[in-house]
CSV table of C-alpha atoms in Angstrom, one decimal:
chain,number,residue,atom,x,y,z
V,250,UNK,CA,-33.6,-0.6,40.9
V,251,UNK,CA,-35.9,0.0,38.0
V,252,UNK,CA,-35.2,-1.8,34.8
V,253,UNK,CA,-34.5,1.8,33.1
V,254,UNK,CA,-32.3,2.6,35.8
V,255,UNK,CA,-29.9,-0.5,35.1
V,256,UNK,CA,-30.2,-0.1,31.3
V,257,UNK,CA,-29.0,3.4,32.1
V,258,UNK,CA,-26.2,2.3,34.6
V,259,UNK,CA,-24.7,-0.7,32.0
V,260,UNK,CA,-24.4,2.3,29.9
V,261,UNK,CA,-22.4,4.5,31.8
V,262,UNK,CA,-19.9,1.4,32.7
V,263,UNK,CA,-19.7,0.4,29.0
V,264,UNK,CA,-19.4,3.7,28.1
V,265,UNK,CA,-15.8,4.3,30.3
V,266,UNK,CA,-14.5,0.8,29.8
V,267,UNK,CA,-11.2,0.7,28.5
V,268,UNK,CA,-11.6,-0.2,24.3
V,269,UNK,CA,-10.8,-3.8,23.8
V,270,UNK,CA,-7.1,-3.9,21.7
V,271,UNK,CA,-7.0,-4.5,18.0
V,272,UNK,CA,-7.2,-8.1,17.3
V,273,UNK,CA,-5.1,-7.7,13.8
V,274,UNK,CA,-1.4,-5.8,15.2
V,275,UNK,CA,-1.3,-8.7,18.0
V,276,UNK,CA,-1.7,-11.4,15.3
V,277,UNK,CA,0.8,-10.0,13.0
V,278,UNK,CA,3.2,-9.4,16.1
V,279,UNK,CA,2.6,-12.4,16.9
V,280,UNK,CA,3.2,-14.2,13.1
V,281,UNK,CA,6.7,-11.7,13.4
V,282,UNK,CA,7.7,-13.2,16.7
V,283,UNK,CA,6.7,-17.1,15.6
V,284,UNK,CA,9.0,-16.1,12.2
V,285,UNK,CA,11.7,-14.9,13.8
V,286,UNK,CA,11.6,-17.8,16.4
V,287,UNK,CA,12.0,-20.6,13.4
V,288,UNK,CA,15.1,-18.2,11.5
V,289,UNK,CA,17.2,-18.7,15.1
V,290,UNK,CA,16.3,-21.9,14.5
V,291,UNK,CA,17.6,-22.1,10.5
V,292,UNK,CA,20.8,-20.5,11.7
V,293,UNK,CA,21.7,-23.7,13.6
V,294,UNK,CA,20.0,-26.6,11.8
V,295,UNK,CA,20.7,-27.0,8.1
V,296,UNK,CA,17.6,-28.7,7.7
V,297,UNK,CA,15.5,-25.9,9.3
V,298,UNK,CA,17.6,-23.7,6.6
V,299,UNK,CA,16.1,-25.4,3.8
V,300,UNK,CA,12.9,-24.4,4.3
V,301,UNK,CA,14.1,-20.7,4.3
V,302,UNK,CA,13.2,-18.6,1.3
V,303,UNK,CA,13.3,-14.8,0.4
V,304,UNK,CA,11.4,-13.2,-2.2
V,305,UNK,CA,12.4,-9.7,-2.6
V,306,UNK,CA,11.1,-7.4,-5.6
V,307,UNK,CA,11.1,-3.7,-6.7
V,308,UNK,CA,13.8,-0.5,-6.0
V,309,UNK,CA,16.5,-3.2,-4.2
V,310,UNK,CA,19.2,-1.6,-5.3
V,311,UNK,CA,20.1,0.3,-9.0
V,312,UNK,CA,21.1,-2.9,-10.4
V,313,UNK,CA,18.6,-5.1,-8.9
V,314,UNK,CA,14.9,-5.5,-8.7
V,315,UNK,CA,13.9,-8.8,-8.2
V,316,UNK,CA,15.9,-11.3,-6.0
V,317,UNK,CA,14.9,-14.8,-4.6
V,318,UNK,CA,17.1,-17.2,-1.9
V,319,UNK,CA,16.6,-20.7,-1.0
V,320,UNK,CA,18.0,-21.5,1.8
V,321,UNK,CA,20.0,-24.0,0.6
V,322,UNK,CA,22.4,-21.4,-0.9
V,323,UNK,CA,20.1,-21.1,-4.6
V,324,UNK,CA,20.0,-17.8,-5.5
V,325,UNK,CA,18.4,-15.9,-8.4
V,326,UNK,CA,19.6,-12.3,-9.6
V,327,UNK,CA,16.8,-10.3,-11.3
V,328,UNK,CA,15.3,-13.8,-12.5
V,329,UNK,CA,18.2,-13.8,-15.5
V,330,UNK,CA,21.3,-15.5,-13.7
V,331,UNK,CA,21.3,-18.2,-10.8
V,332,UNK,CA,23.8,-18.0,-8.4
V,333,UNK,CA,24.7,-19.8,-5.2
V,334,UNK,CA,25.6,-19.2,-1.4
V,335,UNK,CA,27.9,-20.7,1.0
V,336,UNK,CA,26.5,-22.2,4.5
V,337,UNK,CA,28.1,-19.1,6.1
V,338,UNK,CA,26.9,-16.2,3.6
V,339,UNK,CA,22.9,-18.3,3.7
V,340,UNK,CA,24.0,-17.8,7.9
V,341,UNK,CA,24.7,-14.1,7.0
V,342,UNK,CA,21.2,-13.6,4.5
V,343,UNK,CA,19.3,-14.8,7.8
V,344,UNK,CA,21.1,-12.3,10.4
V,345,UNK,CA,20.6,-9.6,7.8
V,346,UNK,CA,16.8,-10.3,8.1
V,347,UNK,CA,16.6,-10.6,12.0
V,348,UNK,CA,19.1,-7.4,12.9
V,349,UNK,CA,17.0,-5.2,11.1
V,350,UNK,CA,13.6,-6.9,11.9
V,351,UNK,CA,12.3,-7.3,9.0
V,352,UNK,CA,9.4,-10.2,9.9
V,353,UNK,CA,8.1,-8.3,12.5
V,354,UNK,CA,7.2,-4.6,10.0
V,355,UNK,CA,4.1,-4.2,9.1
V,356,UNK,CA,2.3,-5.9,6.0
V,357,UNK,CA,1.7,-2.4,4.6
V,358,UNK,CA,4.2,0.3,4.8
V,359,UNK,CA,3.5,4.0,3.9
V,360,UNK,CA,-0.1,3.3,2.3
V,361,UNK,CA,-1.8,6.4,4.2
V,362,UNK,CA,1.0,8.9,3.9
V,363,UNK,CA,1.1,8.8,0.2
V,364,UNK,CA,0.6,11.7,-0.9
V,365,UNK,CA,-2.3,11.7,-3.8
V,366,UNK,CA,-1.2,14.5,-6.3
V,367,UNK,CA,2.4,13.0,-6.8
V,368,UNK,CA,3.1,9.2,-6.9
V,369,UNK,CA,6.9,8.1,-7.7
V,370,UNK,CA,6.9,11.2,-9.5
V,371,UNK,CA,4.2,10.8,-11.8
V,372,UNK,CA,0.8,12.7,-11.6
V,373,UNK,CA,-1.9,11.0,-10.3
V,374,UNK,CA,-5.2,10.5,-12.2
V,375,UNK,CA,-7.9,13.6,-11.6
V,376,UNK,CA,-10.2,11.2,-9.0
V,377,UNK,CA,-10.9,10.3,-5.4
V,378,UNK,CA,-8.1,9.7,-3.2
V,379,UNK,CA,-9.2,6.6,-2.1
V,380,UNK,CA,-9.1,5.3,-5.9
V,381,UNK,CA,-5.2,6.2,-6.5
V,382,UNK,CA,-3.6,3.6,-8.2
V,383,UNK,CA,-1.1,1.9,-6.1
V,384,UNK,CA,2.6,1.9,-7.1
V,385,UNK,CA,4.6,-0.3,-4.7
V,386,UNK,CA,8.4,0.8,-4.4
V,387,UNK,CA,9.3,-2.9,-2.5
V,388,UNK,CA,7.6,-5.8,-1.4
V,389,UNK,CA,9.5,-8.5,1.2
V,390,UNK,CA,8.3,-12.2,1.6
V,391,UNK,CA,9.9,-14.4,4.1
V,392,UNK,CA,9.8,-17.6,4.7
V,393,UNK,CA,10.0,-20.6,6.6
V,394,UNK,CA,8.3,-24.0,6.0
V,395,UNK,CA,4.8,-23.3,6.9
V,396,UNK,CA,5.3,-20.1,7.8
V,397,UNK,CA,5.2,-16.6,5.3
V,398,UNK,CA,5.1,-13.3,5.9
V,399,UNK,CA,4.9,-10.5,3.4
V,400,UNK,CA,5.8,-6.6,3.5
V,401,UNK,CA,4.8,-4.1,1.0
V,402,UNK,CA,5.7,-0.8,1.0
V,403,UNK,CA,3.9,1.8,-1.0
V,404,UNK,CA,5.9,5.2,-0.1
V,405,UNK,CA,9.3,6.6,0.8
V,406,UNK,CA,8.5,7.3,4.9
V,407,UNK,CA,11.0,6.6,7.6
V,408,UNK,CA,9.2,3.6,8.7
V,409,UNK,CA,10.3,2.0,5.5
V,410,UNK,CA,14.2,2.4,6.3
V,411,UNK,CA,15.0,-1.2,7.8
V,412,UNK,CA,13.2,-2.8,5.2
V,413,UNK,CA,15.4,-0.6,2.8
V,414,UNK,CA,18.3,-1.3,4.6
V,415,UNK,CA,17.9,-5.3,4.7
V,416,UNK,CA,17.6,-5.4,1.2
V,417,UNK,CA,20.4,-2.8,0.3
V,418,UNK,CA,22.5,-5.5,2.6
V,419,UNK,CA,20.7,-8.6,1.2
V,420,UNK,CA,22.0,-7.2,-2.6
V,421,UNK,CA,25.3,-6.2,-1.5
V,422,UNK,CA,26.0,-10.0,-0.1
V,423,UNK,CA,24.3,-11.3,-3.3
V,424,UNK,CA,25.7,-9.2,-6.3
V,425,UNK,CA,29.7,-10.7,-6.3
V,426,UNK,CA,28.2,-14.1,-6.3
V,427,UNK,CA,25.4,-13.4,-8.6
V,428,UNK,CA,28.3,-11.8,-11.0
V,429,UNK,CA,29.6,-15.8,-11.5
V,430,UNK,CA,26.5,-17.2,-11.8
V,431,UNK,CA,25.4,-19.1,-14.8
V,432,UNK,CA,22.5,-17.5,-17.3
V,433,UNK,CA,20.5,-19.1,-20.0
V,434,UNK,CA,20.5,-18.4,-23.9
V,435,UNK,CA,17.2,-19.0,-24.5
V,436,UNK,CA,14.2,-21.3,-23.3
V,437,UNK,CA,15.7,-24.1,-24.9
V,438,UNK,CA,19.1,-23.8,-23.4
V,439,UNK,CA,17.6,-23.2,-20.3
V,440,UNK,CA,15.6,-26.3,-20.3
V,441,UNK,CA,18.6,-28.6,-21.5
V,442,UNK,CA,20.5,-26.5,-18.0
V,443,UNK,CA,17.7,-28.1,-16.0
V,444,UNK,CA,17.9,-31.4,-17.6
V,445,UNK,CA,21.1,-32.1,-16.8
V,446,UNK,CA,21.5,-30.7,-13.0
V,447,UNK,CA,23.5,-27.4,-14.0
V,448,UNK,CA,20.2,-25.2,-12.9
V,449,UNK,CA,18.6,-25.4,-10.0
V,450,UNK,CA,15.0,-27.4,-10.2
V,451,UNK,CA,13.9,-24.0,-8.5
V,452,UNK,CA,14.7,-22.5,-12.2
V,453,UNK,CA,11.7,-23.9,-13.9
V,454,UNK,CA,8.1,-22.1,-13.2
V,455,UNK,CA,5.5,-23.8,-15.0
V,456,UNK,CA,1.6,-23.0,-14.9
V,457,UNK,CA,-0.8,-24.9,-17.0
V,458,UNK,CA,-4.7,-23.9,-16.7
V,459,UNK,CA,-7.2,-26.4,-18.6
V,460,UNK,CA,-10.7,-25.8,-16.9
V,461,UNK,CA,-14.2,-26.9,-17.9
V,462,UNK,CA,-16.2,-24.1,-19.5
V,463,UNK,CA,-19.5,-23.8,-20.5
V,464,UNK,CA,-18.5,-22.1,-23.9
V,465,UNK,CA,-16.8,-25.5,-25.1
V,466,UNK,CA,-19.1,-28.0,-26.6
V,467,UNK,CA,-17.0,-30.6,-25.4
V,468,UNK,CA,-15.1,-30.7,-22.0
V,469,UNK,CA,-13.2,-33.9,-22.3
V,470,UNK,CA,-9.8,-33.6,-21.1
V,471,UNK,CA,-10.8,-29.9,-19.9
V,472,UNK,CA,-10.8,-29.7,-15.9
V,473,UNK,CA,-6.9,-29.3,-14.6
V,474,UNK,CA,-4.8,-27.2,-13.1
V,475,UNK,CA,-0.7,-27.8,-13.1
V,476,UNK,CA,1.4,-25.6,-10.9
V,477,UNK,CA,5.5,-25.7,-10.4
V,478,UNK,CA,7.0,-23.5,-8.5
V,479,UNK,CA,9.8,-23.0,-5.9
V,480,UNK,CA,10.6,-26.7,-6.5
V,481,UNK,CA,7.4,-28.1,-5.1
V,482,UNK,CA,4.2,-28.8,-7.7
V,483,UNK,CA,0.4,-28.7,-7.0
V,484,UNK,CA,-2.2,-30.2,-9.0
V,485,UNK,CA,-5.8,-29.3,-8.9
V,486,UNK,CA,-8.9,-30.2,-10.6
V,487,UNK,CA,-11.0,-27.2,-12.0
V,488,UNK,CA,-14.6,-28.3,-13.2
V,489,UNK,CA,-17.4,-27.1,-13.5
V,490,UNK,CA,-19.5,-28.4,-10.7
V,491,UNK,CA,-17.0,-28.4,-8.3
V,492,UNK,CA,-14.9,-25.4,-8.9
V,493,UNK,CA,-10.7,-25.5,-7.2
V,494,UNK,CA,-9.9,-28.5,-5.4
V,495,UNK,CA,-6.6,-29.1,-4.5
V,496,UNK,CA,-5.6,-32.6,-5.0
V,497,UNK,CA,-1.7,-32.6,-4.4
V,498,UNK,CA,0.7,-29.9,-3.1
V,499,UNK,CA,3.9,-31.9,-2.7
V,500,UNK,CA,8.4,-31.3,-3.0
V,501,UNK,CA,9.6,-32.3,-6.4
V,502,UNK,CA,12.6,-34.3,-6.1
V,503,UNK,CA,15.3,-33.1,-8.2
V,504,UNK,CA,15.3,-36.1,-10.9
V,505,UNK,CA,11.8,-35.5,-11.3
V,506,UNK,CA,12.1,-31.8,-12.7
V,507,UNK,CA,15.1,-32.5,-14.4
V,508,UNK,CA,13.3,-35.8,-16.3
V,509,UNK,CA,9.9,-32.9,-17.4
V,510,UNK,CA,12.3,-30.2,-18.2
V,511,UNK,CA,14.4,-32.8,-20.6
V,512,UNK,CA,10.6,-34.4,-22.0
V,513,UNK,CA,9.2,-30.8,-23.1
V,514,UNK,CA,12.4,-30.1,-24.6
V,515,UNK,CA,12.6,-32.9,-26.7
V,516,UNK,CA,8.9,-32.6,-27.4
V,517,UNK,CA,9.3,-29.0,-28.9
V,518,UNK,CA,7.8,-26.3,-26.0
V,519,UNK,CA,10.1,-23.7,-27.0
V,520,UNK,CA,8.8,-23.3,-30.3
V,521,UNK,CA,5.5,-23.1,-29.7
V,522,UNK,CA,3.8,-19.7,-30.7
V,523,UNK,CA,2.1,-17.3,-27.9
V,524,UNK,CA,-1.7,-18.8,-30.3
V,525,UNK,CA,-2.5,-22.3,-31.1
V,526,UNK,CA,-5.7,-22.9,-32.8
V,527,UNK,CA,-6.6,-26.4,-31.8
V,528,UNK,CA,-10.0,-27.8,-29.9
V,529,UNK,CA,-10.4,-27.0,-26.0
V,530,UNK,CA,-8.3,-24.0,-23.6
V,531,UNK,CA,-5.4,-24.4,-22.2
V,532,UNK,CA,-3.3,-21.4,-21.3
V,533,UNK,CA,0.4,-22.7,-20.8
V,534,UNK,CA,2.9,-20.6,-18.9
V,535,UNK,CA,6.9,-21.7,-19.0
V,536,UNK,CA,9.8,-19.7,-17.2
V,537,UNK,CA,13.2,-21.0,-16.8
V,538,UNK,CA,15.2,-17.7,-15.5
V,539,UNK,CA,15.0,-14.9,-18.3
V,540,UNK,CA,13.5,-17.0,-20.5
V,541,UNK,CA,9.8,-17.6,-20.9
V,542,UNK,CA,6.7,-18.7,-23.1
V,543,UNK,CA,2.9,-17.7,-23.1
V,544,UNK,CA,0.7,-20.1,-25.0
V,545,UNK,CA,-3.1,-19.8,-25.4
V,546,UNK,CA,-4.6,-22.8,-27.3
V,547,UNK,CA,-8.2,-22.9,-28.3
V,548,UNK,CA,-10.6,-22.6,-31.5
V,549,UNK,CA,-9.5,-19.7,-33.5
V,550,UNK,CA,-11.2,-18.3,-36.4
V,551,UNK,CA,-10.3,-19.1,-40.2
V,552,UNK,CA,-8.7,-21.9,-41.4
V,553,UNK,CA,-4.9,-22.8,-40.1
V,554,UNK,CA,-2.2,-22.3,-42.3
V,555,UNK,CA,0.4,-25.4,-43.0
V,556,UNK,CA,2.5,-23.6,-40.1
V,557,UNK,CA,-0.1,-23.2,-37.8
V,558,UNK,CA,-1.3,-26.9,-38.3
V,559,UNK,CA,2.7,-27.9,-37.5
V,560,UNK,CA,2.1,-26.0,-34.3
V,561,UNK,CA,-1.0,-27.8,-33.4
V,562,UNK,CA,0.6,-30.9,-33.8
V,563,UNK,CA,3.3,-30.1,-31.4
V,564,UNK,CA,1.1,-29.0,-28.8
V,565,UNK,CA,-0.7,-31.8,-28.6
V,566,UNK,CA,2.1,-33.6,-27.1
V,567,UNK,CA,3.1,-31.5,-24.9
V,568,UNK,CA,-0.3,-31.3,-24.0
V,569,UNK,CA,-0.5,-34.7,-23.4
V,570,UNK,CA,2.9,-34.8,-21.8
V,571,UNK,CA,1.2,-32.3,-19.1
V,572,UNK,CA,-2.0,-34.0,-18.8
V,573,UNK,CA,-0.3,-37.3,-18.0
V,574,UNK,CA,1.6,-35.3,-15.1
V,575,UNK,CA,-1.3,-34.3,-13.7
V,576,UNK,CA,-2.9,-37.7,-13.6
V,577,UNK,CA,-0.1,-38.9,-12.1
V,578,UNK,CA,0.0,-36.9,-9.5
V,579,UNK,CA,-3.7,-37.0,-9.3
V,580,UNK,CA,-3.5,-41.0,-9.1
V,581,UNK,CA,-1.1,-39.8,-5.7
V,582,UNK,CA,-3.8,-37.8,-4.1
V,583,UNK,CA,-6.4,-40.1,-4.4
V,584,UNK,CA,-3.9,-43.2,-2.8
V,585,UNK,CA,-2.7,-41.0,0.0
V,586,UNK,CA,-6.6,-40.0,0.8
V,587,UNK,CA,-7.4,-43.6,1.2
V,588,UNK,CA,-8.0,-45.2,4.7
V,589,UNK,CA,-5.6,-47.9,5.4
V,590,UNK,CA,-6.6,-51.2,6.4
């Protein structure tokens, strides 16, 4: 057989070979199955139940759009009022997600039927479909330890109903409990609620960016990255050279929120203003429940009045306060990364 005759043959079989399946659907089937495998598990094993958390956001129901659960019965209510679950209603939350499903939908629900003239109601800006803006009507993470999965849906279509329906069911179970929970007055309060044990450490989202930039003359102390979130904390340097590295992602115990929620308290965060004029960048961010802060400090032009002095002066110790945690939990990174003898 010639060599144009084979060339001509290998196309012909290539040609009516089967296509080879989609490599994406089978792994997110297969993420869906491997979720849904470790909730049968949480149902039976408390500790496997404390790694189980729900993020829910969006059209959940007319009184609710944003909803979070812990698995160890924490709950949060539209980010405003903390409440808390039994074993058997946490037991419920989980058969809610696996009767109807929901790890193994699709990340993206109703993207291409969306219709570009109308979205939600509202006209849509005079381009390209492709460029629509997106408006997302619900978005769904679950998860499990090591393990996440997230839904977004992006139009009403009928694929969309068990996600609905879950979280319809996930409010209803939530809303008579979330009705008693306890709320915070202000940042202050909140903080002094953390301090002493009556919120959840999971109350308190903090996020602290300090890189090195090339527009500061002087990059001392610049370089970190503080994150707190969902009770754990990651710390990670941010310079220059080196760009992200993470140097510790690690559970907070309890005490040790509690003792940093009670410390910026006491050393003034909630009065801070959303502009400090003081040398370097830091942009602070501080949540606990309803109640939250935005702080950029830098160089500002003009000279600072008597007030915005005061301000300074605060900030640098909570400043400090933050940059110590960090090194702390740096000095923790470097002694777990050690070889042992």
């Amino acid at each position: 057989m010639t060599l144009w005759k084979t060339l001509a043959l290998l196309t012909v079989v290539i040609a009516l070979a089967p296509p080879l399946p989609a490599a994406e659907p089978m792994t997110q089937a297969r993420e869906g199955a491997e979720l849904e495998a470790a909730l049968h598990g949480a149902l039976t094993n408390p500790a496997e139940r404390a790694a189980f958390r729900i993020e829910a956001s969006g059209q959940l129901a007319q009184d609710l759009h944003f909803l979070t659960l812990y698995g160890r019965g924490v709950g949060f209510w539209n980010k405003e009022r903390q409440f808390q679950l039994d074993p058997s209603q946490m037991k419920k939350a989980i058969r809610i997600v696996l009767d109807h499903h929901l790890c193994r939908l699709p990340e993206t629900i109703g993207g291409e039927e969306e219709e570009p003239e109308i979205i939600r109601g509202r006209p849509a800006p005079p381009h390209e479909r492709g460029d629509a803006p997106r408006y997302l009507l619900r978005t769904l993470t679950i998860t499990v330890g090591e393990r996440s999965r997230t839904i977004v849906q992006e139009a009403d279509v009928p694929e969309a109903k068990p996600l609905e329906k879950g979280l319809a069911e996930l409010a209803s179970l939530c809303r008579e409990p979330a009705a008693k929970g306890v709320t915070a007055h202000d940042l202050a309060d909140g903080l002094a609620l953390v301090a002493s044990g009556k919120l959840a450490p999971e109350a308190l989202i903090l996020s602290v960016n300090a890189p090195e930039l090339r527009s500061l003359k002087d990059n001392t102390g610049q370089g970190w990255i503080l994150r707190i979130e969902h009770g754990r904390i990651v710390a990670q340097s941010h310079a220059l050279g080196s760009g992200y590295v993470t140097i510790v992602d690690r559970p907070l115990e309890p005490r040790e929120i509690q003792k940093l929620a009670k410390e910026l308290l006491t050393a003034g965060v909630a009065s801070l203003p959303a502009q400090v004029n003081t040398p370097g960048y830091l942009h602070l961010n501080l949540r606990v429940l309803g109640n939250a802060i935005q702080v950029m400090a830098r160089t500002y032009a003009g000279t600072p009045s008597p007030e915005a002095a005061k301000s300074a002066s605060t900030f640098t110790s909570i400043r400090n306060l933050l940059r110590s945690t960090w090194k702390h939990e740096a000095e923790l990174g470097d002694a777990s990364s050690r070889p042992t003898s």
